[in-house]
Amino acid sequence: MQPAEATATAQAALTPSPTPAPRLGKVAFVRGGDIWTTNLDTGQEVRLTEGGDYTHPRWSPSGRWLAFFRGRALWVVDTDSGTPWRIAGHATGSSWSPVADRLASVTGDGGLWVSNPDGSQSQELISGPGVQGGGVGRVAWSPDGDWLAFEWTETEPEARPTSQGLRRIRADGTGLSEIASAYHPPQEDDTVALAAWSPDGTRLTFWQIPFNSPSLAADGVPLRTVPLNGGRPTVVAERVLPYPDFAAWSPTGDGLAIVAGGFRATWLDKTLVLATPDGQAITVLAPATDVALSPAWAPDGKRLAYVGAPTRPGALGGAGASALLADRRIWAIAADGSNRRQLASDPAFRDERPQWSADGESLLFLRLHGRPPDLRAGLWLMRADGSLLRPIAEDLSPLPDPFGFYGYVDWSDLFDWWTGPPEP
């Protein structure tokens, strides 16, 4: 080696490699009733559908496939080629395996199927009874992708349910068993609503709805966990509204962030608490003077983001309720209740549904601005400390009623974020 070459080699060894920029992945969203995607690393937008009436985009684990609904039909599109497949002409729900590009779908007759994204290797796991209100309801995959838990209802035509509860089955169709029943005395008229599978695979969360009453459920019902080793269900919070983002497992499965509190108005009496899986310990995280909604865990399990707003007793509706909805902002807090801080504070916007990047360094959330009929919604990205705030997708539409059901809207029907394949 010549002296000049040796010097260059030594300098290269001493010069640190630049830190690679975090990979932010891509977002699917609904604009004008069609499905679009944005690559957050390049800024490239792609329109995948035409004709409108598309909702609920969901990425597969690999990030290649998108499932979505058009009306009642379930479709999947290959985002590499743009080729679409219709998976079911009438479906009531769908869910990707967390570890593979394998899609579970609930058919209109109450059956449960799994298939590849292109519809191949389709297998019926549970036959649909074909009775209105009967069969499979909500579905949740186990973290390892080996099992599916699901709501099961047996009913007679034009009659109330005769059996209802939670069951599970292996993804290959074997091992069907009951997990919890709503018809064990003294809860003979109760029903259960599936929430989620714990990340460690040991428990399920569900709501128990007394007397199968939608009115009682709207004002908060017990949230329970049930161990999958045969133990009995345990109440972890007495009154929780049965919404998908009102109870979030920590990444390790050792705790639940819960929006606790009754009454259907989501701008009143909603407190962020941390509960152990057996319900033996509950810690209040956010102050009681605020309403806290949509808790989302950082990947490291040490922080949460949530939607916070002031509360005002007596604001049951009208202008007072609308003002409280407009005050919703993104907050972050440590899992021990410390270091609480507001991340987004622009009074021109209402902020909803935060989500974390895979590296825990960024947050994606939905922002609303303007007033009906000129209300607009977009997706914004910021660093986890609230800096570098920027819009990444505008004009999500059509928008649901922003008031929703007493202030609740499942904004995830409008977008989904893919931040990378699951860890091996």
CSV table of C-alpha atoms in Angstrom, one decimal:
chain,number,residue,atom,x,y,z
A,1,MET,CA,0.0,0.0,0.0
A,2,GLN,CA,1.3,3.4,-1.0
A,3,PRO,CA,1.6,6.1,1.8
A,4,ALA,CA,-1.4,8.1,0.3
A,5,GLU,CA,-3.5,5.0,0.3
A,6,ALA,CA,-2.6,4.2,3.9
A,7,THR,CA,-3.5,7.8,5.0
A,8,ALA,CA,-6.9,7.6,3.2
A,9,THR,CA,-7.6,4.2,4.8
A,10,ALA,CA,-6.8,5.5,8.3
A,11,GLN,CA,-9.0,8.6,7.8
A,12,ALA,CA,-11.9,6.4,6.6
A,13,ALA,CA,-11.6,4.2,9.7
A,14,LEU,CA,-11.7,7.2,12.0
A,15,THR,CA,-14.6,9.0,10.3
A,16,PRO,CA,-18.0,7.8,11.8
A,17,SER,CA,-20.6,6.6,9.4
A,18,PRO,CA,-23.6,8.9,9.1
A,19,THR,CA,-26.6,7.9,11.1
A,20,PRO,CA,-29.2,6.5,8.7
A,21,ALA,CA,-32.5,8.4,8.7
A,22,PRO,CA,-35.3,6.6,10.3
A,23,ARG,CA,-37.5,4.6,7.9
A,24,LEU,CA,-41.0,6.0,8.2
A,25,GLY,CA,-42.8,3.6,5.9
A,26,LYS,CA,-46.0,4.5,4.1
A,27,VAL,CA,-49.6,5.5,4.9
A,28,ALA,CA,-52.8,4.4,3.2
A,29,PHE,CA,-55.7,6.8,3.4
A,30,VAL,CA,-59.1,7.5,1.9
A,31,ARG,CA,-59.5,10.7,-0.3
A,32,GLY,CA,-62.6,11.3,-2.3
A,33,GLY,CA,-63.8,7.8,-1.4
A,34,ASP,CA,-60.7,6.2,-3.0
A,35,ILE,CA,-57.6,4.6,-1.6
A,36,TRP,CA,-54.3,6.4,-1.8
A,37,THR,CA,-50.9,5.7,-0.4
A,38,THR,CA,-48.0,8.1,0.5
A,39,ASN,CA,-44.4,7.0,0.9
A,40,LEU,CA,-43.3,9.0,3.9
A,41,ASP,CA,-39.6,8.6,3.0
A,42,THR,CA,-40.0,9.9,-0.6
A,43,GLY,CA,-43.2,11.8,-0.5
A,44,GLN,CA,-44.6,9.9,-3.5
A,45,GLU,CA,-48.4,9.6,-3.6
A,46,VAL,CA,-50.1,6.8,-5.5
A,47,ARG,CA,-53.9,6.5,-6.2
A,48,LEU,CA,-54.9,2.8,-6.1
A,49,THR,CA,-58.6,2.9,-6.8
A,50,GLU,CA,-61.2,4.8,-8.7
A,51,GLY,CA,-65.0,5.2,-8.4
A,52,GLY,CA,-65.3,5.9,-4.7
A,53,ASP,CA,-67.1,4.1,-1.9
A,54,TYR,CA,-63.8,2.6,-0.5
A,55,THR,CA,-63.1,2.5,3.3
A,56,HIS,CA,-61.0,0.9,6.0
A,57,PRO,CA,-57.6,0.4,4.3
A,58,ARG,CA,-55.4,-2.1,6.2
A,59,TRP,CA,-51.7,-3.0,5.4
A,60,SER,CA,-50.5,-6.6,5.4
A,61,PRO,CA,-47.4,-7.2,7.6
A,62,SER,CA,-45.1,-7.1,4.6
A,63,GLY,CA,-46.4,-3.8,3.4
A,64,ARG,CA,-47.1,-5.2,-0.1
A,65,TRP,CA,-50.8,-5.7,0.2
A,66,LEU,CA,-53.7,-3.5,1.2
A,67,ALA,CA,-57.1,-4.8,2.3
A,68,PHE,CA,-60.1,-2.5,2.1
A,69,PHE,CA,-63.9,-2.5,1.7
A,70,ARG,CA,-66.0,-1.2,-1.2
A,71,GLY,CA,-69.5,-1.2,0.2
A,72,ARG,CA,-69.8,-4.6,1.8
A,73,ALA,CA,-67.3,-6.3,-0.5
A,74,LEU,CA,-63.8,-7.1,0.8
A,75,TRP,CA,-60.9,-6.4,-1.6
A,76,VAL,CA,-57.1,-6.7,-1.6
A,77,VAL,CA,-54.7,-4.9,-3.9
A,78,ASP,CA,-51.1,-5.7,-4.7
A,79,THR,CA,-49.5,-2.3,-4.2
A,80,ASP,CA,-46.5,-3.4,-6.3
A,81,SER,CA,-48.5,-4.2,-9.4
A,82,GLY,CA,-51.8,-2.5,-8.7
A,83,THR,CA,-53.7,-5.7,-9.3
A,84,PRO,CA,-56.9,-6.1,-7.1
A,85,TRP,CA,-58.6,-9.2,-5.9
A,86,ARG,CA,-62.1,-9.5,-4.5
A,87,ILE,CA,-61.9,-11.7,-1.4
A,88,ALA,CA,-65.6,-11.7,-0.4
A,89,GLY,CA,-68.7,-10.2,-2.0
A,90,HIS,CA,-70.2,-9.6,1.4
A,91,ALA,CA,-68.0,-9.4,4.5
A,92,THR,CA,-68.6,-7.9,7.9
A,93,GLY,CA,-64.9,-7.7,9.0
A,94,SER,CA,-61.3,-8.6,8.2
A,95,SER,CA,-58.0,-8.9,10.0
A,96,TRP,CA,-54.4,-9.6,8.8
A,97,SER,CA,-52.3,-12.1,10.7
A,98,PRO,CA,-49.6,-10.1,12.6
A,99,VAL,CA,-46.7,-12.2,11.2
A,100,ALA,CA,-47.7,-13.2,7.7
A,101,ASP,CA,-49.7,-12.0,4.7
A,102,ARG,CA,-52.7,-14.1,5.6
A,103,LEU,CA,-56.1,-12.5,5.8
A,104,ALA,CA,-59.0,-13.6,8.0
A,105,SER,CA,-62.5,-12.5,6.9
A,106,VAL,CA,-65.9,-12.8,8.4
A,107,THR,CA,-68.5,-13.4,5.7
A,108,GLY,CA,-72.0,-12.1,5.6
A,109,ASP,CA,-73.5,-15.4,6.6
A,110,GLY,CA,-71.4,-15.4,9.8
A,111,GLY,CA,-68.6,-17.7,8.7
A,112,LEU,CA,-64.8,-17.3,9.2
A,113,TRP,CA,-62.3,-17.8,6.4
A,114,VAL,CA,-58.6,-17.3,6.0
A,115,SER,CA,-56.8,-16.9,2.7
A,116,ASN,CA,-53.7,-15.5,0.9
A,117,PRO,CA,-54.0,-11.9,-0.3
A,118,ASP,CA,-54.8,-13.0,-3.8
A,119,GLY,CA,-57.6,-15.3,-2.6
A,120,SER,CA,-55.6,-18.5,-3.0
A,121,GLN,CA,-55.3,-21.2,-0.3
A,122,SER,CA,-58.7,-20.1,1.0
A,123,GLN,CA,-59.9,-22.2,4.0
A,124,GLU,CA,-63.2,-22.1,5.8
A,125,LEU,CA,-62.5,-22.3,9.6
A,126,ILE,CA,-66.1,-21.8,10.8
A,127,SER,CA,-69.2,-22.4,8.8
A,128,GLY,CA,-71.7,-19.5,8.8
A,129,PRO,CA,-75.1,-20.4,10.2
A,130,GLY,CA,-76.8,-18.0,7.8
A,131,VAL,CA,-79.1,-16.7,10.5
A,132,GLN,CA,-79.2,-12.9,11.0
A,133,GLY,CA,-77.2,-11.9,14.1
A,134,GLY,CA,-75.7,-15.4,14.4
A,135,GLY,CA,-72.2,-16.8,13.7
A,136,VAL,CA,-68.8,-15.1,14.0
A,137,GLY,CA,-68.5,-11.5,15.1
A,138,ARG,CA,-65.3,-9.6,15.8
A,139,VAL,CA,-62.0,-11.5,15.3
A,140,ALA,CA,-58.5,-11.1,16.8
A,141,TRP,CA,-55.2,-13.0,15.9
A,142,SER,CA,-52.8,-14.3,18.5
A,143,PRO,CA,-49.5,-12.4,18.4
A,144,ASP,CA,-47.7,-15.5,16.9
A,145,GLY,CA,-50.4,-15.9,14.2
A,146,ASP,CA,-51.2,-19.4,15.2
A,147,TRP,CA,-54.7,-18.8,16.6
A,148,LEU,CA,-57.8,-16.7,16.0
A,149,ALA,CA,-60.2,-15.6,18.8
A,150,PHE,CA,-63.7,-14.6,17.8
A,151,GLU,CA,-67.2,-13.8,19.1
A,152,TRP,CA,-69.7,-16.5,18.5
A,153,THR,CA,-73.5,-16.2,18.6
A,154,GLU,CA,-76.1,-18.9,18.2
A,155,THR,CA,-79.6,-17.6,17.6
A,156,GLU,CA,-83.0,-18.7,16.3
A,157,PRO,CA,-84.6,-16.9,13.4
A,158,GLU,CA,-86.3,-13.7,14.7
A,159,ALA,CA,-85.4,-14.6,18.3
A,160,ARG,CA,-82.8,-13.4,20.9
A,161,PRO,CA,-79.5,-15.3,21.0
A,162,THR,CA,-79.5,-18.7,22.7
A,163,SER,CA,-75.7,-18.8,23.2
A,164,GLN,CA,-73.0,-16.2,23.0
A,165,GLY,CA,-69.4,-16.0,24.0
A,166,LEU,CA,-65.7,-16.1,22.9
A,167,ARG,CA,-64.0,-19.0,21.2
A,168,ARG,CA,-60.7,-19.7,19.5
A,169,ILE,CA,-59.5,-21.9,16.7
A,170,ARG,CA,-56.1,-22.6,15.2
A,171,ALA,CA,-55.4,-20.9,11.9
A,172,ASP,CA,-55.3,-24.3,10.3
A,173,GLY,CA,-58.9,-25.0,11.5
A,174,THR,CA,-58.1,-27.3,14.4
A,175,GLY,CA,-58.4,-26.9,18.2
A,176,LEU,CA,-61.7,-25.2,18.4
A,177,SER,CA,-62.6,-24.4,22.0
A,178,GLU,CA,-64.6,-22.0,24.2
A,179,ILE,CA,-62.8,-19.2,26.1
A,180,ALA,CA,-65.7,-17.4,27.9
A,181,SER,CA,-69.5,-17.7,27.8
A,182,ALA,CA,-72.0,-14.9,28.5
A,183,TYR,CA,-74.6,-17.4,29.4
A,184,HIS,CA,-73.2,-18.9,32.6
A,185,PRO,CA,-75.5,-18.0,35.5
A,186,PRO,CA,-76.2,-15.4,36.8
A,187,GLN,CA,-75.4,-13.5,33.5
A,188,GLU,CA,-78.0,-15.4,31.4
A,189,ASP,CA,-78.9,-12.4,29.3
A,190,ASP,CA,-75.4,-10.8,28.9
A,191,THR,CA,-73.3,-10.7,25.8
A,192,VAL,CA,-69.5,-10.2,25.4
A,193,ALA,CA,-67.6,-8.1,22.9
A,194,LEU,CA,-64.1,-9.0,22.0
A,195,ALA,CA,-61.4,-6.3,22.4
A,196,ALA,CA,-57.9,-7.6,21.9
A,197,TRP,CA,-55.3,-10.4,22.5
A,198,SER,CA,-52.5,-9.5,24.9
A,199,PRO,CA,-49.0,-9.1,23.2
A,200,ASP,CA,-47.6,-12.0,25.4
A,201,GLY,CA,-50.4,-14.3,24.1
A,202,THR,CA,-51.7,-15.2,27.6
A,203,ARG,CA,-55.0,-13.2,27.9
A,204,LEU,CA,-57.9,-11.7,26.0
A,205,THR,CA,-59.7,-8.5,26.8
A,206,PHE,CA,-63.5,-8.2,26.3
A,207,TRP,CA,-66.4,-6.1,27.4
A,208,GLN,CA,-69.3,-7.8,29.2
A,209,ILE,CA,-72.6,-6.1,28.2
A,210,PRO,CA,-75.5,-6.6,30.7
A,211,PHE,CA,-78.8,-7.8,29.3
A,212,ASN,CA,-77.3,-7.4,25.7
A,213,SER,CA,-78.3,-3.8,26.0
A,214,PRO,CA,-76.8,-1.3,23.5
A,215,SER,CA,-78.0,1.6,25.7
A,216,LEU,CA,-76.1,0.2,28.8
A,217,ALA,CA,-73.0,-0.4,26.6
A,218,ALA,CA,-73.0,3.2,25.4
A,219,ASP,CA,-72.6,4.4,29.0
A,220,GLY,CA,-69.8,2.1,29.9
A,221,VAL,CA,-69.6,-1.6,30.9
A,222,PRO,CA,-67.0,-3.8,32.7
A,223,LEU,CA,-63.8,-4.5,30.8
A,224,ARG,CA,-62.5,-7.9,31.6
A,225,THR,CA,-59.5,-10.1,30.9
A,226,VAL,CA,-59.6,-13.9,30.7
A,227,PRO,CA,-56.5,-16.0,30.9
A,228,LEU,CA,-56.2,-18.6,28.2
A,229,ASN,CA,-54.9,-21.3,30.6
A,230,GLY,CA,-58.4,-21.9,31.8
A,231,GLY,CA,-58.7,-19.3,34.5
A,232,ARG,CA,-61.8,-17.2,35.2
A,233,PRO,CA,-62.4,-13.7,33.7
A,234,THR,CA,-61.4,-10.8,35.9
A,235,VAL,CA,-62.7,-7.2,35.9
A,236,VAL,CA,-59.9,-4.7,35.2
A,237,ALA,CA,-62.1,-1.6,35.0
A,238,GLU,CA,-65.8,-1.2,36.0
A,239,ARG,CA,-66.9,1.2,33.3
A,240,VAL,CA,-65.3,1.5,29.9
A,241,LEU,CA,-67.0,2.5,26.6
A,242,PRO,CA,-66.7,-0.5,24.2
A,243,TYR,CA,-64.5,1.3,21.6
A,244,PRO,CA,-61.4,-0.3,20.1
A,245,ASP,CA,-59.0,2.5,21.1
A,246,PHE,CA,-60.3,2.8,24.7
A,247,ALA,CA,-58.1,-0.1,26.0
A,248,ALA,CA,-54.5,-0.6,24.8
A,249,TRP,CA,-52.2,-3.4,25.9
A,250,SER,CA,-48.6,-2.4,26.7
A,251,PRO,CA,-46.1,-3.9,24.3
A,252,THR,CA,-45.0,-6.5,26.9
A,253,GLY,CA,-48.5,-7.4,27.9
A,254,ASP,CA,-48.0,-6.5,31.6
A,255,GLY,CA,-50.4,-3.6,31.7
A,256,LEU,CA,-53.4,-2.0,30.0
A,257,ALA,CA,-53.9,1.7,29.3
A,258,ILE,CA,-57.6,2.3,29.7
A,259,VAL,CA,-60.0,5.2,29.1
A,260,ALA,CA,-62.1,4.7,32.2
A,261,GLY,CA,-65.4,6.3,32.9
A,262,GLY,CA,-69.1,6.0,32.2
A,263,PHE,CA,-71.6,8.2,30.3
A,264,ARG,CA,-71.6,8.2,26.5
A,265,ALA,CA,-70.4,11.7,26.0
A,266,THR,CA,-66.7,11.3,25.3
A,267,TRP,CA,-65.9,14.9,26.3
A,268,LEU,CA,-66.9,14.2,30.0
A,269,ASP,CA,-65.7,11.8,32.7
A,270,LYS,CA,-63.0,9.9,30.8
A,271,THR,CA,-59.8,9.3,32.7
A,272,LEU,CA,-56.6,7.6,31.5
A,273,VAL,CA,-55.5,4.8,33.9
A,274,LEU,CA,-53.0,2.0,33.9
A,275,ALA,CA,-54.2,-1.4,35.1
A,276,THR,CA,-52.5,-4.7,35.7
A,277,PRO,CA,-53.9,-7.6,33.7
A,278,ASP,CA,-55.6,-9.1,36.7
A,279,GLY,CA,-57.1,-5.7,37.8
A,280,GLN,CA,-55.4,-5.7,41.1
A,281,ALA,CA,-53.7,-2.4,40.7
A,282,ILE,CA,-54.9,0.8,38.9
A,283,THR,CA,-52.8,4.0,38.5
A,284,VAL,CA,-54.4,7.2,37.3
A,285,LEU,CA,-52.1,8.8,34.7
A,286,ALA,CA,-53.8,12.0,33.4
A,287,PRO,CA,-55.3,14.6,35.8
A,288,ALA,CA,-59.0,14.3,36.5
A,289,THR,CA,-59.5,17.9,35.2
A,290,ASP,CA,-58.9,16.6,31.7
A,291,VAL,CA,-60.5,14.1,29.4
A,292,ALA,CA,-58.0,11.5,27.9
A,293,LEU,CA,-58.8,9.4,24.9
A,294,SER,CA,-57.1,7.0,22.4
A,295,PRO,CA,-54.0,5.9,24.4
A,296,ALA,CA,-51.2,4.6,22.2
A,297,TRP,CA,-48.0,2.9,23.6
A,298,ALA,CA,-44.6,3.7,22.3
A,299,PRO,CA,-42.8,0.6,21.1
A,300,ASP,CA,-40.5,0.6,24.2
A,301,GLY,CA,-43.5,0.5,26.5
A,302,LYS,CA,-42.2,3.5,28.5
A,303,ARG,CA,-44.3,6.3,27.1
A,304,LEU,CA,-47.9,6.8,25.8
A,305,ALA,CA,-49.4,9.3,23.5
A,306,TYR,CA,-53.0,10.2,23.8
A,307,VAL,CA,-55.7,12.8,22.9
A,308,GLY,CA,-56.3,15.2,25.8
A,309,ALA,CA,-58.8,18.0,26.3
A,310,PRO,CA,-60.2,20.0,29.2
A,311,THR,CA,-63.5,18.9,30.6
A,312,ARG,CA,-66.4,21.2,31.6
A,313,PRO,CA,-69.1,19.7,33.9
A,314,GLY,CA,-72.6,20.5,32.5
A,315,ALA,CA,-71.5,20.6,28.8
A,316,LEU,CA,-73.9,17.9,27.8
A,317,GLY,CA,-74.3,19.1,24.2
A,318,GLY,CA,-74.6,22.0,21.8
A,319,ALA,CA,-72.0,24.7,21.6
A,320,GLY,CA,-70.3,23.7,24.9
A,321,ALA,CA,-69.7,20.2,23.7
A,322,SER,CA,-68.5,21.4,20.2
A,323,ALA,CA,-66.0,23.7,21.9
A,324,LEU,CA,-64.6,20.8,24.0
A,325,LEU,CA,-64.2,18.6,20.9
A,326,ALA,CA,-62.3,21.4,19.2
A,327,ASP,CA,-59.9,21.6,22.1
A,328,ARG,CA,-58.6,18.1,21.6
A,329,ARG,CA,-54.8,18.0,21.3
A,330,ILE,CA,-52.0,15.3,21.3
A,331,TRP,CA,-50.2,14.7,24.6
A,332,ALA,CA,-47.5,12.4,25.8
A,333,ILE,CA,-46.8,10.9,29.2
A,334,ALA,CA,-44.4,8.4,30.8
A,335,ALA,CA,-45.9,5.1,31.8
A,336,ASP,CA,-45.3,6.1,35.5
A,337,GLY,CA,-47.4,9.3,35.1
A,338,SER,CA,-44.4,11.6,34.9
A,339,ASN,CA,-43.2,14.0,32.2
A,340,ARG,CA,-46.6,14.8,30.9
A,341,ARG,CA,-46.5,17.3,28.1
A,342,GLN,CA,-48.6,18.7,25.2
A,343,LEU,CA,-47.1,18.0,21.8
A,344,ALA,CA,-49.4,19.8,19.4
A,345,SER,CA,-51.0,23.1,20.5
A,346,ASP,CA,-52.3,24.9,17.4
A,347,PRO,CA,-55.8,26.2,18.3
A,348,ALA,CA,-56.8,26.1,14.7
A,349,PHE,CA,-56.9,22.3,14.7
A,350,ARG,CA,-58.6,19.5,16.5
A,351,ASP,CA,-56.2,16.5,16.8
A,352,GLU,CA,-57.2,12.8,16.9
A,353,ARG,CA,-55.9,9.2,17.0
A,354,PRO,CA,-52.0,9.3,17.5
A,355,GLN,CA,-49.9,6.4,16.3
A,356,TRP,CA,-46.2,5.7,16.9
A,357,SER,CA,-43.5,4.9,14.3
A,358,ALA,CA,-41.7,1.6,14.7
A,359,ASP,CA,-38.6,3.3,16.2
A,360,GLY,CA,-40.6,5.4,18.7
A,361,GLU,CA,-39.2,8.6,17.3
A,362,SER,CA,-42.3,9.9,15.4
A,363,LEU,CA,-46.0,10.3,15.8
A,364,LEU,CA,-48.7,10.3,13.1
A,365,PHE,CA,-52.1,11.7,13.8
A,366,LEU,CA,-55.2,13.1,12.2
A,367,ARG,CA,-56.0,16.9,12.2
A,368,LEU,CA,-59.3,18.6,11.6
A,369,HIS,CA,-59.7,22.2,10.8
A,370,GLY,CA,-62.5,24.5,9.6
A,371,ARG,CA,-66.2,24.1,10.3
A,372,PRO,CA,-68.9,22.2,8.5
A,373,PRO,CA,-69.6,22.2,5.6
A,374,ASP,CA,-66.0,23.3,5.0
A,375,LEU,CA,-64.4,20.9,7.5
A,376,ARG,CA,-61.1,19.4,6.3
A,377,ALA,CA,-59.0,16.6,7.6
A,378,GLY,CA,-55.4,15.6,7.0
A,379,LEU,CA,-52.6,13.4,8.4
A,380,TRP,CA,-49.7,15.1,10.1
A,381,LEU,CA,-46.3,13.8,11.3
A,382,MET,CA,-44.1,15.1,14.1
A,383,ARG,CA,-41.2,14.0,16.1
A,384,ALA,CA,-42.0,12.4,19.5
A,385,ASP,CA,-41.0,15.7,21.2
A,386,GLY,CA,-43.5,17.7,19.1
A,387,SER,CA,-40.9,19.2,16.8
A,388,LEU,CA,-40.8,19.1,12.9
A,389,LEU,CA,-44.5,19.1,12.6
A,390,ARG,CA,-45.7,18.8,9.0
A,391,PRO,CA,-48.7,17.6,6.9
A,392,ILE,CA,-48.2,14.5,4.9
A,393,ALA,CA,-51.7,13.8,3.4
A,394,GLU,CA,-54.5,16.4,3.0
A,395,ASP,CA,-58.2,16.2,2.2
A,396,LEU,CA,-59.1,12.9,3.6
A,397,SER,CA,-62.7,12.3,2.6
A,398,PRO,CA,-65.6,11.7,2.7
A,399,LEU,CA,-65.5,12.5,6.4
A,400,PRO,CA,-67.9,11.0,8.9
A,401,ASP,CA,-69.9,13.3,11.2
A,402,PRO,CA,-67.1,14.9,13.3
A,403,PHE,CA,-69.4,14.9,16.3
A,404,GLY,CA,-69.9,11.1,15.9
A,405,PHE,CA,-71.7,9.2,18.6
A,406,TYR,CA,-71.4,11.7,21.5
A,407,GLY,CA,-68.0,12.7,20.2
A,408,TYR,CA,-66.6,9.4,19.2
A,409,VAL,CA,-65.5,8.6,15.7
A,410,ASP,CA,-63.3,5.6,14.7
A,411,TRP,CA,-60.9,7.7,12.6
A,412,SER,CA,-58.9,4.6,11.7
A,413,ASP,CA,-61.5,3.9,9.0
A,414,LEU,CA,-59.8,6.7,7.1
A,415,PHE,CA,-56.1,5.6,7.3
A,416,ASP,CA,-53.5,3.0,8.3
A,417,TRP,CA,-49.7,3.3,8.8
A,418,TRP,CA,-47.2,0.7,7.8
A,419,THR,CA,-43.8,1.2,9.5
A,420,GLY,CA,-42.0,-2.0,8.5
A,421,PRO,CA,-42.3,-5.7,8.6
A,422,PRO,CA,-42.7,-7.5,11.9
A,423,GLU,CA,-39.6,-8.6,13.7
A,424,PRO,CA,-38.5,-12.2,13.0
